[in-house]
mmCIF file of C-alpha atoms in Angstrom:
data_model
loop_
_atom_site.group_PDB
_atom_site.id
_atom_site.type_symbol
_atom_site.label_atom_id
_atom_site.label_comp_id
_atom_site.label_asym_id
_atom_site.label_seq_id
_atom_site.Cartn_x
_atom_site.Cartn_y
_atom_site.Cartn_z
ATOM 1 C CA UNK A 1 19.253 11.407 19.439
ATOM 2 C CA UNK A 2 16.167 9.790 20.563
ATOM 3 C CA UNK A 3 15.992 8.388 24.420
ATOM 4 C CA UNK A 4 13.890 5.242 24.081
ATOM 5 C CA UNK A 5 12.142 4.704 27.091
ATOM 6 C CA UNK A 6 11.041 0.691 28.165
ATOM 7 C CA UNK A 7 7.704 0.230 29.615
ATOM 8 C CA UNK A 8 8.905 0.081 33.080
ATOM 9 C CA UNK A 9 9.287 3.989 32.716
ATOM 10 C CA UNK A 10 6.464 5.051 34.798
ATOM 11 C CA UNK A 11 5.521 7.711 37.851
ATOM 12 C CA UNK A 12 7.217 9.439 40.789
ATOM 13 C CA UNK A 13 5.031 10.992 43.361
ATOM 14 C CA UNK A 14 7.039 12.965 45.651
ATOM 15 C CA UNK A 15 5.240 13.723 48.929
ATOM 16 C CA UNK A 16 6.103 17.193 51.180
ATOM 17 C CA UNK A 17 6.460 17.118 54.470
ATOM 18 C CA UNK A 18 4.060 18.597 56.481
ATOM 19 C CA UNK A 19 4.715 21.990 58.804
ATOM 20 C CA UNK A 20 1.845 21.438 61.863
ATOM 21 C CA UNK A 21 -1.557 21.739 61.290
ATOM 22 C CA UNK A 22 -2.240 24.764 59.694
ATOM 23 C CA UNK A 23 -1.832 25.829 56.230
ATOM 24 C CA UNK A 24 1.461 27.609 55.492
ATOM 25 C CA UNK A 25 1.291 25.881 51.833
ATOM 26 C CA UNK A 26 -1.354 29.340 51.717
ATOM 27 C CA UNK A 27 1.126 31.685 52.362
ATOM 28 C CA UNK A 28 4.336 30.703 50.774
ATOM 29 C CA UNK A 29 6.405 33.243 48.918
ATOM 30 C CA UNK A 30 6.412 33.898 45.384
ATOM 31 C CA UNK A 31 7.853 31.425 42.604
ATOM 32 C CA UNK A 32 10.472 32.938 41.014
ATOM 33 C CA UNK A 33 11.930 31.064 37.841
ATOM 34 C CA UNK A 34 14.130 32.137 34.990
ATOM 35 C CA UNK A 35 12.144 33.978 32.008
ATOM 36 C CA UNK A 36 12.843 32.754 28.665
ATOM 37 C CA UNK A 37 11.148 33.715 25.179
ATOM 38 C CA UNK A 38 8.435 32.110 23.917
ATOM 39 C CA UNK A 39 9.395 28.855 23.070
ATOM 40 C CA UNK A 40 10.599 25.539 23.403
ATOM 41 C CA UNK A 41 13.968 24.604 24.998
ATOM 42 C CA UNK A 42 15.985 21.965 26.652
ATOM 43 C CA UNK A 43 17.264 23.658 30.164
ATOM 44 C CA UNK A 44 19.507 22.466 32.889
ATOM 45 C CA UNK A 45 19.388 23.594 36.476
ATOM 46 C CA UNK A 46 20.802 22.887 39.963
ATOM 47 C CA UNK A 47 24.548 22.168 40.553
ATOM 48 C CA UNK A 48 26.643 22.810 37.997
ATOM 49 C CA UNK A 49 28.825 19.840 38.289
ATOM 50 C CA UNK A 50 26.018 17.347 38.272
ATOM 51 C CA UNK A 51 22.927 19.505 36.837
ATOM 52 C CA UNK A 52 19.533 18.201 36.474
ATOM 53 C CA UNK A 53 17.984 18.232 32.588
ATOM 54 C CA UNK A 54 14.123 19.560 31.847
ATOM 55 C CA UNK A 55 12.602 21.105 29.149
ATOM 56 C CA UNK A 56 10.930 24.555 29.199
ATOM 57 C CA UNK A 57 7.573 25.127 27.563
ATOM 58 C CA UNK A 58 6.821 29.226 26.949
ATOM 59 C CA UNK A 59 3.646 30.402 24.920
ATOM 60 C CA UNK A 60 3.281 33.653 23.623
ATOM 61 C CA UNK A 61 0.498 34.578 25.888
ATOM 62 C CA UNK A 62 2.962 34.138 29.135
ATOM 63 C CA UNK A 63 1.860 30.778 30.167
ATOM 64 C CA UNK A 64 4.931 28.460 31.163
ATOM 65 C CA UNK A 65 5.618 25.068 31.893
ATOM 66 C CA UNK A 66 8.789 23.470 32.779
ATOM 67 C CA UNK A 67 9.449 19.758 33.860
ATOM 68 C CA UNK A 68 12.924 18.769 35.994
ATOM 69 C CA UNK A 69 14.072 15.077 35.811
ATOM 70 C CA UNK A 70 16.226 12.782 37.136
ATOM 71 C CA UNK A 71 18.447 10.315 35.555
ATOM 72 C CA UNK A 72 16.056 8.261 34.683
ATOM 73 C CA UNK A 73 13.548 10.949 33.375
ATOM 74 C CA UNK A 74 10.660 10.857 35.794
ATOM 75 C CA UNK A 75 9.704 14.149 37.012
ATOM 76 C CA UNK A 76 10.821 15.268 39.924
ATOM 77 C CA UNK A 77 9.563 19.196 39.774
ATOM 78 C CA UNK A 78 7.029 20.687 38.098
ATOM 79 C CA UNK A 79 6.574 24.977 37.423
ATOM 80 C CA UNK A 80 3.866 25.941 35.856
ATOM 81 C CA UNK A 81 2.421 29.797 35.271
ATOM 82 C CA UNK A 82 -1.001 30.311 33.453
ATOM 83 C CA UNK A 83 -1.132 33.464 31.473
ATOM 84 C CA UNK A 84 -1.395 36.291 33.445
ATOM 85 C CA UNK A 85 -0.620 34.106 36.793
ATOM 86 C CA UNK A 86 1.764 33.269 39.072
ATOM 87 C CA UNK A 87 4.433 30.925 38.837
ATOM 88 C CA UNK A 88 3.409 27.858 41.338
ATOM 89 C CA UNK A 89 5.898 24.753 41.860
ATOM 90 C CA UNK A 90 5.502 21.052 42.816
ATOM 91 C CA UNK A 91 6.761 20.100 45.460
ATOM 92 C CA UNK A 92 6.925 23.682 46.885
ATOM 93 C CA UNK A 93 9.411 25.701 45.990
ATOM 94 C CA UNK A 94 10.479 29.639 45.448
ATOM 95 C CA UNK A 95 12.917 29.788 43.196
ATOM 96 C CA UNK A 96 14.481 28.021 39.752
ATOM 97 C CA UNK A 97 17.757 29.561 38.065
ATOM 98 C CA UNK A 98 18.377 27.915 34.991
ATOM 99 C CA UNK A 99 22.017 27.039 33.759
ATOM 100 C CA UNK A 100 21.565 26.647 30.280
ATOM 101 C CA UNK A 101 18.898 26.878 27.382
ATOM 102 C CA UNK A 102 19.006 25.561 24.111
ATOM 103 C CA UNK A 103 16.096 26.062 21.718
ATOM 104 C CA UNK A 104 14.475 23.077 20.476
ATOM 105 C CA UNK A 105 12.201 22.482 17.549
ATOM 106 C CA UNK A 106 8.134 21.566 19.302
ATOM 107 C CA UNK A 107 6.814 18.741 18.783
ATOM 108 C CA UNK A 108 2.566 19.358 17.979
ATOM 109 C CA UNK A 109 -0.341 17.159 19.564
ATOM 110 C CA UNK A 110 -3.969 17.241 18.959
ATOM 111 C CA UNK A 111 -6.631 15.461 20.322
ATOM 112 C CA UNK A 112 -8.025 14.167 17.062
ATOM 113 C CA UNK A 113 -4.142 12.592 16.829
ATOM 114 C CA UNK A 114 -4.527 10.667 19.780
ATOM 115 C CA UNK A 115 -7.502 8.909 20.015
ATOM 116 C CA UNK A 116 -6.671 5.750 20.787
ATOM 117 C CA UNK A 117 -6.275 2.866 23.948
ATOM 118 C CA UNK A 118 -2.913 3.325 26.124
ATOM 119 C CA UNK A 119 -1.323 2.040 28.826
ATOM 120 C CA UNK A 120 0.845 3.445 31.528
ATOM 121 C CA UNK A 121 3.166 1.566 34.103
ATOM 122 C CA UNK A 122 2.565 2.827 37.539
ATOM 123 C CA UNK A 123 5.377 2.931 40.284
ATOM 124 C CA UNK A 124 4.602 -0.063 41.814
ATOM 125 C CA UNK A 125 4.474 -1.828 38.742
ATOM 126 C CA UNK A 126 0.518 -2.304 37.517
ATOM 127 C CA UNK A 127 -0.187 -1.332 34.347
ATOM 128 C CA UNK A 128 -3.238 1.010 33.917
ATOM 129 C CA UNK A 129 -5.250 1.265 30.715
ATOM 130 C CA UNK A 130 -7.145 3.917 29.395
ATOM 131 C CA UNK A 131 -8.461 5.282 26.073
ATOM 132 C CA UNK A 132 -8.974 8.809 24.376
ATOM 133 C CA UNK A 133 -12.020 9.750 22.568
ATOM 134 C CA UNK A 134 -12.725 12.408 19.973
ATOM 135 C CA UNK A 135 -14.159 14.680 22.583
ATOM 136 C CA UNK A 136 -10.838 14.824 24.596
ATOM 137 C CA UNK A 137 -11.796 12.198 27.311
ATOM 138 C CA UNK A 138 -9.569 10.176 29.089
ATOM 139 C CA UNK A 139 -12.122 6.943 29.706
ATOM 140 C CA UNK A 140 -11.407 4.293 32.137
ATOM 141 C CA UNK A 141 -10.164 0.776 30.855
ATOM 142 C CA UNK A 142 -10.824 -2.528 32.824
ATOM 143 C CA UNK A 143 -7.571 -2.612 34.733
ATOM 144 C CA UNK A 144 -7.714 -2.049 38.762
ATOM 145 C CA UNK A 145 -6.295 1.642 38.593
ATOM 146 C CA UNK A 146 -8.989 3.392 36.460
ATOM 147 C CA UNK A 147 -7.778 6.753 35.320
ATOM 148 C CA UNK A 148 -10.040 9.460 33.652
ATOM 149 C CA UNK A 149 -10.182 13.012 32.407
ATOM 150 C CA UNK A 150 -10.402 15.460 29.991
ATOM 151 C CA UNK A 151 -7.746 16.748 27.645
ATOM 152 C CA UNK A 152 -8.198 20.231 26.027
ATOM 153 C CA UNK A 153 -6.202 22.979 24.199
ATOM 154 C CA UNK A 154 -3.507 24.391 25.407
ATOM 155 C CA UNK A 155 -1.115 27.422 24.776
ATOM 156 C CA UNK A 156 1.708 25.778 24.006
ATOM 157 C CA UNK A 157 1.444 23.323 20.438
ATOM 158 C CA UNK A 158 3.449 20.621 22.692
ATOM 159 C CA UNK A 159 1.154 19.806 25.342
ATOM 160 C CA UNK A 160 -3.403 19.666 26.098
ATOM 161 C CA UNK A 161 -4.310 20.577 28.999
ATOM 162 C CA UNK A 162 -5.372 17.802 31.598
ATOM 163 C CA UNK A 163 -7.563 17.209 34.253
ATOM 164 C CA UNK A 164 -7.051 13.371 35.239
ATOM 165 C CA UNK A 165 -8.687 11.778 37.891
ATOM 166 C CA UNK A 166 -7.492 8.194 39.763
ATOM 167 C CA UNK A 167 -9.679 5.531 41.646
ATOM 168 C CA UNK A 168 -7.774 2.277 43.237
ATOM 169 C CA UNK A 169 -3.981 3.911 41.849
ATOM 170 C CA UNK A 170 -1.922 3.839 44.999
ATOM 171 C CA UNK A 171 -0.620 6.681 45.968
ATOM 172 C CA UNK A 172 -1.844 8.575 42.670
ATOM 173 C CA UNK A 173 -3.296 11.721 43.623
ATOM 174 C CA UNK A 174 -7.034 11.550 43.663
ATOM 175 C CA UNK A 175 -7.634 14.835 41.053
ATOM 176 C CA UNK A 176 -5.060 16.882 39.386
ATOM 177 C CA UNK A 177 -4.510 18.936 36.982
ATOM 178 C CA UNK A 178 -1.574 19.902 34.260
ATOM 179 C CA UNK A 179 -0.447 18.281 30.732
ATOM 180 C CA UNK A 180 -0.098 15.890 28.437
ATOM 181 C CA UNK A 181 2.449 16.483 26.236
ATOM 182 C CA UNK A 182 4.331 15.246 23.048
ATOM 183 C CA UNK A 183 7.936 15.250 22.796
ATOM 184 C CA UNK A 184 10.162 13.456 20.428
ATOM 185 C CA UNK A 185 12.593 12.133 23.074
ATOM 186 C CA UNK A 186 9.729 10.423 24.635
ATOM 187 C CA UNK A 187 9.961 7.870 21.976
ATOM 188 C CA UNK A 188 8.235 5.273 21.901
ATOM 189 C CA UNK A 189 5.468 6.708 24.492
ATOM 190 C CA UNK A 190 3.380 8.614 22.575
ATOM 191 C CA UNK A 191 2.974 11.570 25.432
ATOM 192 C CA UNK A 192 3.279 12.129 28.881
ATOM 193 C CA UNK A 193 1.281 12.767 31.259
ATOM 194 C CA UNK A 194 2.566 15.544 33.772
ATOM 195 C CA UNK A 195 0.265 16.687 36.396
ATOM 196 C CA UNK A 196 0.209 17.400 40.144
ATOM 197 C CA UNK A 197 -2.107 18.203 43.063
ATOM 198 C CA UNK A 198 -0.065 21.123 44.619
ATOM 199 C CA UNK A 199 1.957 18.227 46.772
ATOM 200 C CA UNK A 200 2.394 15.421 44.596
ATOM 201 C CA UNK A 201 4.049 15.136 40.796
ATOM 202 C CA UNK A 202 2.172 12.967 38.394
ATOM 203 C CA UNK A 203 4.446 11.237 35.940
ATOM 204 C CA UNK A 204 2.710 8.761 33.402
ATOM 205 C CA UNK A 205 4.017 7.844 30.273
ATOM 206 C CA UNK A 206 1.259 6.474 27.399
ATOM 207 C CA UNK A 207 2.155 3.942 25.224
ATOM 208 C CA UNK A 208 -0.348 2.900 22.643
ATOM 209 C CA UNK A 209 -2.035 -0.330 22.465
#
């Protein structure tokens, strides 16, 4: 059954504390996160009496992305592996043991799809708007927080690939990088935006003008 999300859904930034000075972020130990199948699955993970829902993205070519929410579905933890890679995690992490994975049928996006004006809600309640082009860019609209980009293919046929950039956002990260992706459930937004900076998740959900 679809989840309808109101406009108010919008972004969670969650912020790591910081160990001294130096950079320990540099040598953290590996990621380690349960290997599924190439794919496309709803997974649950934490305590087993009150787990915490995501969905798993696996492409053929070993690249992974998986998204943890909470109750209200903003992202609280991002994995992500590019083919070939490591696994890295925001906020930091080393390890992610899945309970349970269900196979789900993809949902497809494609740039020439999504060309359009959007807006996104951000946590403190301004509304940023934006536009896609055909060449993948994510172009600025007149509202204070001006968000830009570039969207490109990606391995899995749920998500692009994103590079987003945010000027006069809060506490948006200045750069990041990750996905926008499509997803039934994510009705009536018409993707999500899912990025982080290696501290911070980005959570924006588009809705089209």
């Amino acid at each position: 059954m679809k989840r309808i999300h109101p406009m108010l859904a919008g972004t969670i930034l969650l912020s790591l504390a910081a160990c001294g000075s130096d950079h320990h972020d540099d040598e953290a130990a590996p990621v380690r996160v349960t290997e599924l199948a190439a794919g496309t699955y709803a997974v649950s993970a934490g305590d087993a009496a009150n787990p915490t829902a995501g969905k798993y993205y696996a492409a053929a070519d070993g690249s992974r992305l998986v998204v943890l929410n909470d109750a209200q579905e903003r992202a609280t933890a991002i994995y992500r592996r590019a083919a070939g890679g490591a696994w890295r995690a925001s906020p930091a992490g080393t390890a992610l043991d899945l309970l349970s994975s269900n196979a789900v049928v993809p949902e497809t996006i494609a740039v020439a799809a999504i060309v359009g004006n959007y807006s996104v809600r951000l946590a403190g309640g301004a509304v940023a708007a934006f536009s896609v082009n055909g060449a993948g860019e994510i172009v600025p609209g007149t509202t204070g927080c001006r968000l830009s980009g570039k969207l490109g293919a990606a391995p899995f046929s749920s998500a692009l690939t994103l590079t987003l950039s945010a000027s006069g956002c809060g506490d948006l990260p200045a750069e990041s990088t990750g996905f926008a992706v499509a997803d039934r459930d994510y009705a009536p937004a018409a993707f999500r935006l899912l990025a982080d900076d290696g501290r911070a998740v980005v959570d924006l959900w588009a809705y089209r003008d």
